[in-house]
Tab-separated table of C-alpha atoms in Angstrom:
chain	number	residue	atom	x	y	z
V	12	MET	CA	117.403	111.702	79.603
V	13	ALA	CA	116.099	109.790	82.428
V	14	VAL	CA	114.202	106.744	81.931
V	15	GLU	CA	110.616	106.866	83.280
V	16	ARG	CA	110.336	104.085	86.033
V	17	THR	CA	107.212	102.108	86.863
V	18	PRO	CA	105.946	103.363	90.007
V	19	ARG	CA	107.006	101.189	92.975
V	20	THR	CA	106.468	102.271	97.093
V	21	CYS	CA	108.178	101.111	99.722
V	22	PHE	CA	106.100	101.179	102.889
V	23	VAL	CA	108.024	102.005	106.161
V	24	THR	CA	105.889	101.591	109.569
V	25	ILE	CA	106.958	102.100	113.400
V	26	GLY	CA	103.461	101.318	114.524
V	27	ALA	CA	101.281	103.544	116.750
V	28	THR	CA	102.470	102.805	120.559
V	29	ALA	CA	106.458	102.738	120.971
V	30	ARG	CA	108.953	104.734	119.221
V	31	PHE	CA	111.639	103.319	116.338
V	32	ASP	CA	114.042	105.975	115.646
V	33	LEU	CA	116.183	103.277	114.811
V	34	LEU	CA	114.058	101.912	111.718
V	35	ILE	CA	113.780	105.459	110.601
V	36	LYS	CA	117.172	106.089	110.440
V	37	ALA	CA	118.254	103.008	108.789
V	38	ALA	CA	115.579	103.761	106.069
V	39	LEU	CA	117.014	107.096	105.293
V	40	SER	CA	120.376	105.338	105.239
V	41	PRO	CA	122.443	105.966	102.180
V	42	PRO	CA	123.147	102.331	101.752
V	43	PHE	CA	119.386	101.669	101.976
V	44	LEU	CA	118.193	104.270	99.790
V	45	GLN	CA	120.859	102.998	96.854
V	46	SER	CA	119.490	99.825	97.033
V	47	LEU	CA	116.028	101.223	97.113
V	48	ASN	CA	116.837	102.930	93.630
V	49	ALA	CA	118.846	99.597	92.321
V	50	SER	CA	115.669	97.214	92.885
V	51	GLY	CA	113.553	99.692	91.057
V	52	TYR	CA	111.568	101.403	93.892
V	53	THR	CA	110.309	105.417	93.030
V	54	ALA	CA	108.734	106.006	97.004
V	55	LEU	CA	109.761	105.739	100.243
V	56	VAL	CA	106.783	106.232	102.608
V	57	LEU	CA	107.563	106.367	106.008
V	58	GLN	CA	104.994	106.320	108.710
V	59	HIS	CA	107.291	107.929	111.204
V	60	GLY	CA	105.513	108.681	114.836
V	61	ALA	CA	105.538	112.107	116.505
V	62	GLU	CA	108.980	111.175	117.755
V	63	GLY	CA	110.727	110.521	114.409
V	64	ALA	CA	109.170	113.377	113.265
V	65	GLN	CA	112.634	115.257	113.759
V	66	ILE	CA	115.082	112.459	111.915
V	67	TYR	CA	112.581	112.864	109.157
V	68	ASN	CA	112.698	116.598	108.859
V	69	ASP	CA	116.270	116.442	109.306
V	70	PHE	CA	116.919	114.641	106.561
V	71	THR	CA	114.523	115.887	104.073
V	72	SER	CA	116.262	119.505	105.714
V	73	ALA	CA	119.319	118.268	104.566
V	74	ASN	CA	118.235	116.611	101.203
V	75	GLY	CA	115.396	118.756	99.139
V	76	ALA	CA	113.281	117.020	96.533
V	77	GLY	CA	115.517	115.725	93.829
V	78	SER	CA	118.696	116.163	95.696
V	79	GLU	CA	121.707	113.393	95.394
V	80	GLY	CA	120.889	112.260	98.817
V	81	ARG	CA	117.298	111.054	98.057
V	82	TYR	CA	118.747	108.484	95.220
V	83	GLY	CA	115.928	109.214	93.199
V	84	LEU	CA	113.387	108.389	95.567
V	85	ASP	CA	110.317	110.640	96.122
V	86	ILE	CA	110.269	110.300	100.035
V	87	PHE	CA	107.470	111.331	102.097
V	88	GLY	CA	106.437	111.138	106.084
V	89	PHE	CA	103.897	111.461	108.090
V	90	ASP	CA	103.257	110.866	112.068
V	91	PHE	CA	99.916	108.272	111.839
V	92	ASN	CA	96.807	107.903	110.023
V	93	LYS	CA	93.841	107.855	112.813
V	94	ARG	CA	92.103	105.853	109.505
V	95	GLY	CA	94.771	103.243	109.570
V	96	LEU	CA	97.454	102.385	107.041
V	97	GLY	CA	95.663	100.568	104.812
V	98	ALA	CA	96.083	103.223	101.859
V	99	GLU	CA	99.991	103.048	102.476
V	100	MET	CA	100.167	99.729	101.843
V	101	GLN	CA	97.970	99.326	99.015
V	102	ALA	CA	100.090	101.805	97.316
V	103	ALA	CA	103.248	99.088	98.173
V	104	LYS	CA	101.227	96.183	97.010
V	105	GLY	CA	100.486	98.258	93.852
V	106	ARG	CA	97.751	99.544	92.208
V	107	ALA	CA	96.948	99.657	88.513
V	108	GLY	CA	100.217	100.868	86.644
V	109	MET	CA	102.253	100.305	89.326
V	110	ALA	CA	104.689	97.349	90.604
V	111	GLU	CA	104.044	95.680	93.672
V	112	GLY	CA	106.507	96.943	96.450
V	113	VAL	CA	107.217	95.908	100.198
V	114	VAL	CA	106.347	97.010	103.346
V	115	ILE	CA	108.590	97.208	105.954
V	116	SER	CA	108.163	96.953	109.544
V	117	HIS	CA	108.023	96.882	113.445
V	118	ALA	CA	107.071	93.445	114.898
V	119	GLY	CA	104.096	94.294	115.874
V	120	SER	CA	101.307	92.005	115.214
V	121	GLY	CA	98.296	94.337	113.832
V	122	SER	CA	100.925	95.691	111.276
V	123	ILE	CA	102.139	92.282	110.181
V	124	LEU	CA	98.277	90.701	110.061
V	125	ASP	CA	97.365	93.717	107.790
V	126	ALA	CA	100.220	93.552	105.241
V	127	LEU	CA	99.784	89.481	105.182
V	128	ARG	CA	95.948	90.047	104.356
V	129	ILE	CA	96.448	91.950	101.122
V	130	ALA	CA	99.861	90.057	100.259
V	131	VAL	CA	102.119	92.254	100.201
V	132	PRO	CA	105.844	91.477	100.649
V	133	ILE	CA	106.497	92.364	104.084
V	134	VAL	CA	109.796	92.624	106.178
V	135	VAL	CA	109.324	92.977	110.072
V	136	VAL	CA	112.378	94.830	111.785
V	137	PRO	CA	112.274	93.569	115.746
V	138	ASN	CA	112.147	97.040	118.023
V	139	PRO	CA	115.336	96.126	120.258
V	140	SER	CA	114.445	98.610	122.680
V	141	LEU	CA	111.066	97.402	124.121
V	142	LEU	CA	110.938	95.450	127.204
V	143	ASP	CA	109.729	91.742	127.145
V	144	ASN	CA	110.859	92.026	123.312
V	145	HIS	CA	108.255	89.107	122.062
V	146	GLN	CA	108.967	91.023	118.481
V	147	VAL	CA	111.633	88.714	118.176
V	148	GLU	CA	110.247	86.006	118.684
V	149	LEU	CA	107.063	86.455	116.320
V	150	ALA	CA	109.423	87.756	113.397
V	151	GLU	CA	111.250	84.456	113.462
V	152	GLU	CA	108.647	82.303	113.721
V	153	LEU	CA	106.921	83.870	110.959
V	154	SER	CA	110.126	83.972	108.684
V	155	SER	CA	110.708	80.501	109.025
V	156	GLN	CA	107.263	79.689	107.766
V	157	GLY	CA	107.993	81.623	104.692
V	158	TYR	CA	105.410	84.586	105.355
V	159	VAL	CA	107.793	87.357	106.126
V	160	VAL	CA	111.353	88.032	105.932
V	161	HIS	CA	112.682	88.757	109.568
V	162	GLY	CA	114.780	92.256	108.791
V	163	ARG	CA	117.406	93.728	111.059
V	164	LEU	CA	118.296	97.319	111.722
V	165	GLU	CA	121.997	96.929	110.463
V	166	ALA	CA	121.218	94.512	107.254
V	167	LEU	CA	118.120	96.324	105.513
V	168	PRO	CA	119.059	96.370	102.143
V	169	ASP	CA	119.828	92.452	102.316
V	170	ALA	CA	116.279	92.294	103.759
V	171	LEU	CA	114.862	94.090	100.592
V	172	ARG	CA	116.884	91.631	98.197
V	173	GLN	CA	114.896	88.764	100.394
V	174	SER	CA	111.648	90.198	100.275
V	175	ASP	CA	111.923	90.219	96.042
V	176	LEU	CA	112.654	86.125	96.659
V	177	LEU	CA	109.815	86.002	99.411
V	178	ARG	CA	107.437	87.539	96.481
V	179	GLU	CA	108.695	85.053	94.389
V	180	LYS	CA	107.337	81.902	96.884
V	181	ARG	CA	104.595	83.642	98.167
V	182	LYS	CA	102.177	81.904	100.880
V	183	SER	CA	98.533	82.402	101.283
V	184	TRP	CA	97.396	83.505	104.456
V	185	PRO	CA	96.119	82.949	106.677
V	186	PRO	CA	97.461	79.312	106.573
V	187	ASP	CA	95.180	76.473	106.497
V	188	ASN	CA	96.166	74.649	109.764
V	189	ARG	CA	93.341	72.009	109.522
V	190	ARG	CA	95.779	69.093	108.544
V	191	HIS	CA	98.090	70.024	111.738
V	192	ASP	CA	94.990	70.406	114.061
V	193	PRO	CA	93.450	67.573	115.163
V	194	SER	CA	90.061	69.645	116.057
V	195	GLY	CA	89.802	70.514	112.545
V	196	ARG	CA	89.191	74.504	113.594
V	197	GLY	CA	92.360	75.741	112.170
V	198	LEU	CA	93.794	79.226	112.583
V	199	ALA	CA	90.370	80.659	113.613
V	200	GLY	CA	90.173	77.976	116.466
V	201	VAL	CA	93.838	78.787	117.585
V	202	MET	CA	92.752	82.320	117.901
V	203	ASP	CA	90.088	81.892	119.570
V	204	ASP	CA	91.798	79.569	122.296
V	205	GLU	CA	94.142	82.320	122.703
V	206	MET	CA	91.791	84.586	122.866
V	207	GLY	CA	89.791	82.682	125.522
V	208	PHE	CA	86.852	82.330	123.415
V	209	VAL	CA	84.815	79.345	123.840
V	210	ASP	CA	82.369	77.309	121.556
């Protein structure tokens, strides 16, 4: 008789602007699915984009609901939600009766900020196919500050384990930078400066 597990969701998003087939393939790989199951996850939700739909459909055709290839996980996929990804991120955060999960995201700033705002652990995986790729720098910097796990396509199971450590020492977002900012304006002031807003 199977033991009933507390629902726990891993949400994977590639964002809206660039295809990231390698992340979809890594998220559907047996080593990663095994690690989700071993870590108590019950669901994998994939925002795969239009181009990633074929990868998802091929996987679900070969591994029907309840098959061994799903490693005990409910697996769902969709192209994109024009209303945003808030519901999927909240599911990963965990609602009443659910355990907190994780978001695994491309290193786009919008997706990262959405996850940080609701304080769900996030693994940030830079897309290596992008030109002038600043995603690596963003992932490295936020990881060095302890806000995210910098994930790598070839090591998603390890990043999943690291997300549990991140959960234990969670830092609040946005950071309070006033003690390091002589202007006393904090993160909002830095963002205003970057965006060209003048007082």
